[in-house]
Amino acid sequence: MSDSARIVIIGGGVGGASVAYHLTQLGERDVVLLERDALTSGSTFHSAGLVGQLRADPTLTRMNQYSVELYRTLDAGWTECGGIKLASTPERMEEIRRQIGWARTFGLPLEEISVAEAAELFPLMDPEGVVGAAYLPTDGQIDPSQLCYALAERARAGGAKLRTGTRVLGIDVTGGRVTGVRTDQGDIACEIVVNCGGMFAAEIGRMAGVRVPIVPMSHQYVVTDAFHDHANLPTLRDPDLLVYYRQEVRGLVMGGYERRCAPWTAGPDAYDAIPADFNGRLLPEDWPRFEEISDNSRVRVPAMADVGIRKLINGPEAFTPDNEFCLGETEVGGFFVAAGFCAHGIAGAGGIGKVMAEWIVEGEPGMDLWHMDVRRFGRHYRSPSYTLKRAVENYETYYDIRYPGHERSAGRPLRVSPAYGWHAAHGAAFGEKSGWERVNYYTANELPGEDERPAGWAGRSWSSAIGVEHRATRTAAGLFDESSFAKIEVTGPDAAELLEWVCDNRVARDVGAVTYTQALNRRGGIECDFTVTRRGEREFLVVTGTAFGAHDLGWLRKQAARTSADVRIADVTGQYACFALWGPRARDVLAGLTPEPAGLPFMTARELTVADVPVLALRVTFVGEHGWELYCSSEYGLALWQALWAAGRPHGLVAGGYRAIDSLRLEKGYRVWGADLGPETTPYEAGLGFCVKPDKDFLGKDALDPRPARRLRCLTLDDPRAVALGNEPVRLAGRVVSRVTSGGYGYTARASIAHAYLPADESAPGAPVEIEVEGRWVPGTVVKGPVVP
């Protein structure tokens, strides 16, 4: 075996083979794939082989579409039999109709079909109790082992070397970067390692000092004896019954996601420890646990009650705490991960290989992959116990309808604000983000008889308190706990120079200046969207969204490494509480608490004393009203909150939550990264050209076009109760041209508001549009924005 290679891939399943093949497609020849046993001997060989394309996430849908395009070209048993999703409840039918709308934005031919049409396509089903269905003719199934071998052969033909029977013993890391892989067949010096270890990925990650939060879960399905003569049956899913089916010659494969799952562990504490000899093996059959799925299967396909069972497959599948893949480069330079496929890795394998190869070769992903990025998991996921709780909850609710505002319960509470006890005592309805408990709204603010509840899905998690908190902020003052906001300190001799290079706006201004800016990738896409406060000549504070702290921290550190900047970049989120005081009476509230003048100019910062608490006050807003974000050391947090509350009550102050913030920011046209903004959108497209300073050099500058073909537009719908939430198709002049990036209800405007990227030359203010909301095309209008000036 060669003693060096540029890229070493660990894992010979479908993921590793796909990454290897796509790397060779991009011209990489010095690639070695290592497999501890034989190809497919991990989870690939026992996968069920269903390939569905549509997902709630736009990026994953595009990846799955690419997979199908690729599989059509392979000799791997691809069968484009189509796929049916059944609704056995009215609520599921609502979900299906929303998904049909999403599909339009991707050009997927998903269509609603009648119960009779579903039964005609899948004659084995009993239609009793079925409310409706959707059919996607381009879905299908494939033989997982044949797929892996086909991709591996293409990789070999492209110049990659495949080494089976080679066990990785260790990974060398020097100066924060991988430098080699040690195996039982010899050592390999390398620049890049790709961990495609599947259920072994956590074990491989530990070799490099990296935590990969996955849990191998026991996943079962049966293969029946032959019992029918139908040809080319579509795949069939009935999520209300927790079951799926696909054809297997003249029989069926049937499986599902039971409500009482079984994480596969080697011991009570070793959640990701797997026996060293577990190669090409299955777990013991667990018929009692499969009983729920078996009973449900007979409801939809009665023949399952009498048909013979050829075998029960019980194989471990690697699940992540949020049912999304683990992809991308870790905190160890050159150490990449492509694992945690959550039992839908066969559908995603083609796309996974493509995006990973591009990421490795180009140094950054070509698509918005943050929700799949391995770095999205905070430090609390280093806990095997927390990871296990989250993974179990996700598996057991795999087929549940995810309504807007859905909150998970496992592992809570974990991260809390200093004022958490106060919030709970005052009726807070908490949500969770990145482990933080955050106030959505206060039930104490609910008004009986007040009803602006949106129709359909948008109204399911609605509370009248949201409107109360919204209007109080517009007319008097609102107090919000934003302690979960991620806070990053950038300090050192090169801090100003680094941030000037990273940011499109000018941030190295006077001490006390606060700058709203974006950080761009080489394509001009928005990688980060945050504020930068200059606290000293060599000291800056970056504040970003709760869920994006790990991303932005990693991005800044990566650029510092690329430029060899002499800086210290530190996550200081937990060190500071942050309370936002906004509204026309905010100045009056603060004036009674500080001996110092509170009349800061907009976008400036100052050290103040507020009710005996040393505070850094930032004159910024995310709701479009006068006010401040007040930062203090966490030990002062409760005292500061209580003082603000007491001083504000005579002025009509109301404590509010994040649902009101979202409504307020929509009315003002403020954008959100991860929805309205992302790595595939530029500042000029997003209407943020005012941040771009073309008279200085910054990363991504050369890729920007100040006259983009599309722009983010603000839309209002004619029916204020028809509220778009994201991904709904937008029709302009009779054709679908885009999708909603974010939407909601504006309580001041009393309007349904949405954002969408539209063709710039066809979407001037006043242009009529239509948005499909839960199966109904609702007319609307492009508005100049903001809706509330």
mmCIF file of N, CA and C in Angstrom, residues 39-136:
data_model
loop_
_atom_site.group_PDB
_atom_site.id
_atom_site.type_symbol
_atom_site.label_atom_id
_atom_site.label_comp_id
_atom_site.label_asym_id
_atom_site.label_seq_id
_atom_site.Cartn_x
_atom_site.Cartn_y
_atom_site.Cartn_z
ATOM 1 N N LEU A 39 -16.483 -4.035 0.955
ATOM 2 C CA LEU A 39 -17.410 -2.967 0.593
ATOM 3 C C LEU A 39 -18.828 -3.350 1.000
ATOM 4 N N THR A 40 -19.580 -2.382 1.466
ATOM 5 C CA THR A 40 -20.987 -2.497 1.872
ATOM 6 C C THR A 40 -21.187 -3.212 3.210
ATOM 7 N N SER A 41 -20.125 -3.575 3.924
ATOM 8 C CA SER A 41 -20.288 -4.419 5.104
ATOM 9 C C SER A 41 -20.723 -3.670 6.354
ATOM 10 N N GLY A 42 -20.934 -2.363 6.257
ATOM 11 C CA GLY A 42 -21.435 -1.614 7.404
ATOM 12 C C GLY A 42 -22.953 -1.622 7.407
ATOM 13 N N SER A 43 -23.556 -0.467 7.085
ATOM 14 C CA SER A 43 -25.023 -0.386 7.027
ATOM 15 C C SER A 43 -25.564 -0.535 5.611
ATOM 16 N N THR A 44 -24.706 -0.324 4.611
ATOM 17 C CA THR A 44 -25.206 -0.290 3.239
ATOM 18 C C THR A 44 -25.886 -1.582 2.835
ATOM 19 N N PHE A 45 -25.285 -2.734 3.189
ATOM 20 C CA PHE A 45 -25.799 -4.003 2.653
ATOM 21 C C PHE A 45 -27.203 -4.322 3.153
ATOM 22 N N HIS A 46 -27.591 -3.778 4.302
ATOM 23 C CA HIS A 46 -28.920 -4.098 4.809
ATOM 24 C C HIS A 46 -29.908 -2.931 4.694
ATOM 25 N N SER A 47 -29.577 -1.915 3.905
ATOM 26 C CA SER A 47 -30.499 -0.800 3.715
ATOM 27 C C SER A 47 -31.704 -1.247 2.890
ATOM 28 N N ALA A 48 -32.839 -0.575 3.108
ATOM 29 C CA ALA A 48 -34.070 -0.962 2.417
ATOM 30 C C ALA A 48 -34.091 -0.512 0.961
ATOM 31 N N GLY A 49 -33.337 0.531 0.607
ATOM 32 C CA GLY A 49 -33.180 0.902 -0.795
ATOM 33 C C GLY A 49 -34.233 1.819 -1.371
ATOM 34 N N LEU A 50 -35.080 2.450 -0.547
ATOM 35 C CA LEU A 50 -36.073 3.399 -1.059
ATOM 36 C C LEU A 50 -35.397 4.720 -1.407
ATOM 37 N N VAL A 51 -35.835 5.331 -2.485
ATOM 38 C CA VAL A 51 -35.275 6.615 -2.913
ATOM 39 C C VAL A 51 -36.424 7.599 -3.113
ATOM 40 N N GLY A 52 -36.622 8.452 -2.105
ATOM 41 C CA GLY A 52 -37.585 9.542 -2.201
ATOM 42 C C GLY A 52 -36.836 10.849 -2.349
ATOM 43 N N GLN A 53 -37.385 11.772 -3.123
ATOM 44 C CA GLN A 53 -36.641 12.995 -3.432
ATOM 45 C C GLN A 53 -37.072 14.205 -2.607
ATOM 46 N N LEU A 54 -38.369 14.381 -2.387
ATOM 47 C CA LEU A 54 -38.841 15.609 -1.767
ATOM 48 C C LEU A 54 -38.607 15.595 -0.266
ATOM 49 N N ARG A 55 -37.986 16.652 0.225
ATOM 50 C CA ARG A 55 -37.809 16.871 1.660
ATOM 51 C C ARG A 55 -38.240 18.298 1.984
ATOM 52 N N ALA A 56 -38.446 18.552 3.261
ATOM 53 C CA ALA A 56 -38.820 19.908 3.662
ATOM 54 C C ALA A 56 -37.694 20.891 3.396
ATOM 55 N N ASP A 57 -36.477 20.399 3.346
ATOM 56 C CA ASP A 57 -35.314 21.260 3.126
ATOM 57 C C ASP A 57 -35.002 21.373 1.636
ATOM 58 N N PRO A 58 -34.879 22.586 1.115
ATOM 59 C CA PRO A 58 -34.613 22.755 -0.321
ATOM 60 C C PRO A 58 -33.291 22.142 -0.771
ATOM 61 N N THR A 59 -32.235 22.294 0.024
ATOM 62 C CA THR A 59 -30.931 21.769 -0.384
ATOM 63 C C THR A 59 -30.957 20.256 -0.465
ATOM 64 N N LEU A 60 -31.532 19.608 0.544
ATOM 65 C CA LEU A 60 -31.579 18.143 0.525
ATOM 66 C C LEU A 60 -32.427 17.642 -0.636
ATOM 67 N N THR A 61 -33.489 18.336 -0.953
ATOM 68 C CA THR A 61 -34.298 17.948 -2.109
ATOM 69 C C THR A 61 -33.468 18.002 -3.383
ATOM 70 N N ARG A 62 -32.698 19.054 -3.568
ATOM 71 C CA ARG A 62 -31.847 19.161 -4.756
ATOM 72 C C ARG A 62 -30.792 18.058 -4.774
ATOM 73 N N MET A 63 -30.258 17.725 -3.617
ATOM 74 C CA MET A 63 -29.283 16.636 -3.550
ATOM 75 C C MET A 63 -29.920 15.311 -3.946
ATOM 76 N N ASN A 64 -31.128 15.054 -3.460
ATOM 77 C CA ASN A 64 -31.807 13.804 -3.808
ATOM 78 C C ASN A 64 -32.197 13.760 -5.279
ATOM 79 N N GLN A 65 -32.566 14.908 -5.839
ATOM 80 C CA GLN A 65 -32.854 14.951 -7.275
ATOM 81 C C GLN A 65 -31.611 14.575 -8.077
ATOM 82 N N TYR A 66 -30.460 15.092 -7.656
ATOM 83 C CA TYR A 66 -29.224 14.726 -8.345
ATOM 84 C C TYR A 66 -28.959 13.225 -8.214
ATOM 85 N N SER A 67 -29.233 12.662 -7.034
ATOM 86 C CA SER A 67 -29.035 11.222 -6.850
ATOM 87 C C SER A 67 -29.801 10.436 -7.906
ATOM 88 N N VAL A 68 -31.054 10.799 -8.114
ATOM 89 C CA VAL A 68 -31.855 10.082 -9.104
ATOM 90 C C VAL A 68 -31.263 10.234 -10.500
ATOM 91 N N GLU A 69 -30.827 11.442 -10.834
ATOM 92 C CA GLU A 69 -30.187 11.641 -12.143
ATOM 93 C C GLU A 69 -28.968 10.729 -12.299
ATOM 94 N N LEU A 70 -28.184 10.616 -11.242
ATOM 95 C CA LEU A 70 -26.996 9.766 -11.294
ATOM 96 C C LEU A 70 -27.377 8.297 -11.383
ATOM 97 N N TYR A 71 -28.343 7.851 -10.578
ATOM 98 C CA TYR A 71 -28.684 6.432 -10.535
ATOM 99 C C TYR A 71 -29.234 5.937 -11.866
ATOM 100 N N ARG A 72 -29.838 6.844 -12.614
ATOM 101 C CA ARG A 72 -30.327 6.449 -13.933
ATOM 102 C C ARG A 72 -29.195 6.030 -14.860
ATOM 103 N N THR A 73 -27.994 6.504 -14.587
ATOM 104 C CA THR A 73 -26.846 6.211 -15.459
ATOM 105 C C THR A 73 -26.045 4.999 -15.006
ATOM 106 N N LEU A 74 -26.399 4.423 -13.848
ATOM 107 C CA LEU A 74 -25.617 3.325 -13.282
ATOM 108 C C LEU A 74 -26.284 1.976 -13.544
ATOM 109 N N ASP A 75 -25.473 0.947 -13.613
ATOM 110 C CA ASP A 75 -25.989 -0.416 -13.687
ATOM 111 C C ASP A 75 -26.071 -0.941 -12.253
ATOM 112 N N ALA A 76 -27.126 -0.515 -11.548
ATOM 113 C CA ALA A 76 -27.217 -0.817 -10.115
ATOM 114 C C ALA A 76 -28.633 -1.187 -9.705
ATOM 115 N N GLY A 77 -29.440 -1.612 -10.655
ATOM 116 C CA GLY A 77 -30.788 -2.051 -10.311
ATOM 117 C C GLY A 77 -31.757 -0.925 -10.027
ATOM 118 N N TRP A 78 -31.502 0.264 -10.603
ATOM 119 C CA TRP A 78 -32.422 1.377 -10.389
ATOM 120 C C TRP A 78 -33.773 1.077 -11.029
ATOM 121 N N THR A 79 -34.838 1.252 -10.231
ATOM 122 C CA THR A 79 -36.202 1.063 -10.719
ATOM 123 C C THR A 79 -36.992 2.324 -10.433
ATOM 124 N N GLU A 80 -37.361 3.034 -11.484
ATOM 125 C CA GLU A 80 -38.105 4.279 -11.321
ATOM 126 C C GLU A 80 -39.592 3.956 -11.299
ATOM 127 N N CYS A 81 -40.007 3.397 -10.175
ATOM 128 C CA CYS A 81 -41.365 2.880 -10.045
ATOM 129 C C CYS A 81 -42.343 3.912 -9.522
ATOM 130 N N GLY A 82 -41.839 5.072 -9.095
ATOM 131 C CA GLY A 82 -42.703 6.080 -8.495
ATOM 132 C C GLY A 82 -42.916 5.824 -7.012
ATOM 133 N N GLY A 83 -43.462 6.813 -6.338
ATOM 134 C CA GLY A 83 -43.700 6.680 -4.907
ATOM 135 C C GLY A 83 -45.021 7.319 -4.513
ATOM 136 N N ILE A 84 -45.747 6.643 -3.621
ATOM 137 C CA ILE A 84 -47.031 7.131 -3.114
ATOM 138 C C ILE A 84 -46.895 7.435 -1.625
ATOM 139 N N LYS A 85 -47.422 8.563 -1.207
ATOM 140 C CA LYS A 85 -47.550 8.868 0.208
ATOM 141 C C LYS A 85 -49.029 8.991 0.523
ATOM 142 N N LEU A 86 -49.476 8.225 1.499
ATOM 143 C CA LEU A 86 -50.881 8.207 1.872
ATOM 144 C C LEU A 86 -51.141 9.128 3.049
ATOM 145 N N ALA A 87 -52.352 9.625 3.112
ATOM 146 C CA ALA A 87 -52.836 10.364 4.274
ATOM 147 C C ALA A 87 -53.988 9.586 4.869
ATOM 148 N N SER A 88 -53.809 9.143 6.096
ATOM 149 C CA SER A 88 -54.892 8.436 6.781
ATOM 150 C C SER A 88 -55.598 9.331 7.782
ATOM 151 N N THR A 89 -55.243 10.604 7.793
ATOM 152 C CA THR A 89 -55.911 11.601 8.636
ATOM 153 C C THR A 89 -56.018 12.899 7.847
ATOM 154 N N PRO A 90 -57.000 13.743 8.169
ATOM 155 C CA PRO A 90 -57.086 15.049 7.496
ATOM 156 C C PRO A 90 -55.831 15.895 7.721
ATOM 157 N N GLU A 91 -55.239 15.798 8.908
ATOM 158 C CA GLU A 91 -54.033 16.576 9.200
ATOM 159 C C GLU A 91 -52.889 16.171 8.281
ATOM 160 N N ARG A 92 -52.773 14.878 8.007
ATOM 161 C CA ARG A 92 -51.714 14.428 7.094
ATOM 162 C C ARG A 92 -51.974 14.933 5.685
ATOM 163 N N MET A 93 -53.236 15.016 5.296
ATOM 164 C CA MET A 93 -53.545 15.519 3.962
ATOM 165 C C MET A 93 -53.149 16.980 3.842
ATOM 166 N N GLU A 94 -53.314 17.749 4.919
ATOM 167 C CA GLU A 94 -52.840 19.134 4.914
ATOM 168 C C GLU A 94 -51.331 19.165 4.675
ATOM 169 N N GLU A 95 -50.616 18.282 5.353
ATOM 170 C CA GLU A 95 -49.164 18.222 5.168
ATOM 171 C C GLU A 95 -48.820 17.876 3.725
ATOM 172 N N ILE A 96 -49.511 16.900 3.156
ATOM 173 C CA ILE A 96 -49.235 16.485 1.785
ATOM 174 C C ILE A 96 -49.465 17.637 0.807
ATOM 175 N N ARG A 97 -50.517 18.388 1.014
ATOM 176 C CA ARG A 97 -50.795 19.507 0.100
ATOM 177 C C ARG A 97 -49.718 20.581 0.209
ATOM 178 N N ARG A 98 -49.207 20.796 1.401
ATOM 179 C CA ARG A 98 -48.075 21.720 1.537
ATOM 180 C C ARG A 98 -46.869 21.189 0.770
ATOM 181 N N GLN A 99 -46.626 19.890 0.860
ATOM 182 C CA GLN A 99 -45.483 19.294 0.174
ATOM 183 C C GLN A 99 -45.632 19.358 -1.343
ATOM 184 N N ILE A 100 -46.847 19.234 -1.820
ATOM 185 C CA ILE A 100 -47.082 19.380 -3.263
ATOM 186 C C ILE A 100 -46.681 20.780 -3.703
ATOM 187 N N GLY A 101 -46.985 21.762 -2.878
ATOM 188 C CA GLY A 101 -46.558 23.127 -3.178
ATOM 189 C C GLY A 101 -45.051 23.252 -3.203
ATOM 190 N N TRP A 102 -44.372 22.679 -2.200
ATOM 191 C CA TRP A 102 -42.905 22.722 -2.196
ATOM 192 C C TRP A 102 -42.342 22.113 -3.483
ATOM 193 N N ALA A 103 -42.933 20.988 -3.885
ATOM 194 C CA ALA A 103 -42.409 20.269 -5.050
ATOM 195 C C ALA A 103 -42.433 21.128 -6.301
ATOM 196 N N ARG A 104 -43.419 22.007 -6.419
ATOM 197 C CA ARG A 104 -43.501 22.858 -7.606
ATOM 198 C C ARG A 104 -42.259 23.727 -7.749
ATOM 199 N N THR A 105 -41.692 24.164 -6.625
ATOM 200 C CA THR A 105 -40.533 25.059 -6.696
ATOM 201 C C THR A 105 -39.281 24.346 -7.186
ATOM 202 N N PHE A 106 -39.292 23.003 -7.174
ATOM 203 C CA PHE A 106 -38.135 22.236 -7.631
ATOM 204 C C PHE A 106 -38.388 21.532 -8.956
ATOM 205 N N GLY A 107 -39.564 21.751 -9.529
ATOM 206 C CA GLY A 107 -39.889 21.082 -10.779
ATOM 207 C C GLY A 107 -40.166 19.605 -10.616
ATOM 208 N N LEU A 108 -40.470 19.151 -9.390
ATOM 209 C CA LEU A 108 -40.800 17.752 -9.165
ATOM 210 C C LEU A 108 -42.280 17.522 -9.494
ATOM 211 N N PRO A 109 -42.589 16.483 -10.252
ATOM 212 C CA PRO A 109 -43.976 16.262 -10.691
ATOM 213 C C PRO A 109 -44.839 15.570 -9.633
ATOM 214 N N LEU A 110 -44.771 16.042 -8.383
ATOM 215 C CA LEU A 110 -45.608 15.493 -7.328
ATOM 216 C C LEU A 110 -47.033 15.994 -7.520
ATOM 217 N N GLU A 111 -47.990 15.083 -7.472
ATOM 218 C CA GLU A 111 -49.378 15.462 -7.699
ATOM 219 C C GLU A 111 -50.291 14.749 -6.717
ATOM 220 N N GLU A 112 -51.365 15.430 -6.376
ATOM 221 C CA GLU A 112 -52.376 14.795 -5.536
ATOM 222 C C GLU A 112 -53.176 13.815 -6.380
ATOM 223 N N ILE A 113 -53.401 12.636 -5.825
ATOM 224 C CA ILE A 113 -54.209 11.641 -6.518
ATOM 225 C C ILE A 113 -55.330 11.188 -5.576
ATOM 226 N N SER A 114 -56.350 10.630 -6.160
ATOM 227 C CA SER A 114 -57.481 10.158 -5.364
ATOM 228 C C SER A 114 -57.114 8.843 -4.677
ATOM 229 N N VAL A 115 -57.937 8.464 -3.729
ATOM 230 C CA VAL A 115 -57.734 7.181 -3.046
ATOM 231 C C VAL A 115 -57.872 6.040 -4.054
ATOM 232 N N ALA A 116 -58.815 6.165 -4.958
ATOM 233 C CA ALA A 116 -59.008 5.124 -5.979
ATOM 234 C C ALA A 116 -57.786 5.013 -6.878
ATOM 235 N N GLU A 117 -57.198 6.145 -7.241
ATOM 236 C CA GLU A 117 -55.995 6.114 -8.083
ATOM 237 C C GLU A 117 -54.829 5.482 -7.336
ATOM 238 N N ALA A 118 -54.707 5.764 -6.041
ATOM 239 C CA ALA A 118 -53.646 5.148 -5.249
ATOM 240 C C ALA A 118 -53.821 3.636 -5.213
ATOM 241 N N ALA A 119 -55.061 3.185 -5.029
ATOM 242 C CA ALA A 119 -55.330 1.746 -4.986
ATOM 243 C C ALA A 119 -55.089 1.085 -6.338
ATOM 244 N N GLU A 120 -55.320 1.820 -7.401
ATOM 245 C CA GLU A 120 -55.045 1.266 -8.733
ATOM 246 C C GLU A 120 -53.543 1.109 -8.953
ATOM 247 N N LEU A 121 -52.761 2.071 -8.470
ATOM 248 C CA LEU A 121 -51.307 1.985 -8.614
ATOM 249 C C LEU A 121 -50.707 0.929 -7.689
ATOM 250 N N PHE A 122 -51.300 0.746 -6.511
ATOM 251 C CA PHE A 122 -50.813 -0.236 -5.534
ATOM 252 C C PHE A 122 -51.986 -1.109 -5.110
ATOM 253 N N PRO A 123 -52.333 -2.098 -5.953
ATOM 254 C CA PRO A 123 -53.568 -2.872 -5.735
ATOM 255 C C PRO A 123 -53.585 -3.668 -4.434
ATOM 256 N N LEU A 124 -52.449 -3.857 -3.790
ATOM 257 C CA LEU A 124 -52.406 -4.644 -2.562
ATOM 258 C C LEU A 124 -52.951 -3.868 -1.363
ATOM 259 N N MET A 125 -53.128 -2.571 -1.490
ATOM 260 C CA MET A 125 -53.547 -1.760 -0.348
ATOM 261 C C MET A 125 -55.048 -1.807 -0.148
ATOM 262 N N ASP A 126 -55.460 -1.681 1.110
ATOM 263 C CA ASP A 126 -56.860 -1.520 1.467
ATOM 264 C C ASP A 126 -57.106 -0.026 1.616
ATOM 265 N N PRO A 127 -57.999 0.557 0.816
ATOM 266 C CA PRO A 127 -58.189 2.006 0.851
ATOM 267 C C PRO A 127 -59.016 2.511 2.031
ATOM 268 N N GLU A 128 -59.565 1.604 2.844
ATOM 269 C CA GLU A 128 -60.419 2.048 3.943
ATOM 270 C C GLU A 128 -59.628 2.926 4.914
ATOM 271 N N GLY A 129 -60.180 4.088 5.222
ATOM 272 C CA GLY A 129 -59.534 4.999 6.155
ATOM 273 C C GLY A 129 -58.555 5.948 5.522
ATOM 274 N N VAL A 130 -58.279 5.784 4.228
ATOM 275 C CA VAL A 130 -57.344 6.674 3.547
ATOM 276 C C VAL A 130 -58.093 7.936 3.111
ATOM 277 N N VAL A 131 -57.534 9.088 3.457
ATOM 278 C CA VAL A 131 -58.165 10.369 3.138
ATOM 279 C C VAL A 131 -57.752 10.868 1.768
ATOM 280 N N GLY A 132 -56.521 10.648 1.407
ATOM 281 C CA GLY A 132 -55.998 11.110 0.125
ATOM 282 C C GLY A 132 -54.568 10.653 -0.043
ATOM 283 N N ALA A 133 -53.931 11.109 -1.124
ATOM 284 C CA ALA A 133 -52.578 10.629 -1.416
ATOM 285 C C ALA A 133 -51.882 11.575 -2.390
ATOM 286 N N ALA A 134 -50.583 11.405 -2.477
ATOM 287 C CA ALA A 134 -49.769 12.105 -3.478
ATOM 288 C C ALA A 134 -48.862 11.091 -4.151
ATOM 289 N N TYR A 135 -48.559 11.355 -5.414
ATOM 290 C CA TYR A 135 -47.761 10.422 -6.215
ATOM 291 C C TYR A 135 -46.656 11.178 -6.924
ATOM 292 N N LEU A 136 -45.442 10.663 -6.800
ATOM 293 C CA LEU A 136 -44.278 11.233 -7.481
ATOM 294 C C LEU A 136 -43.694 10.170 -8.396
#
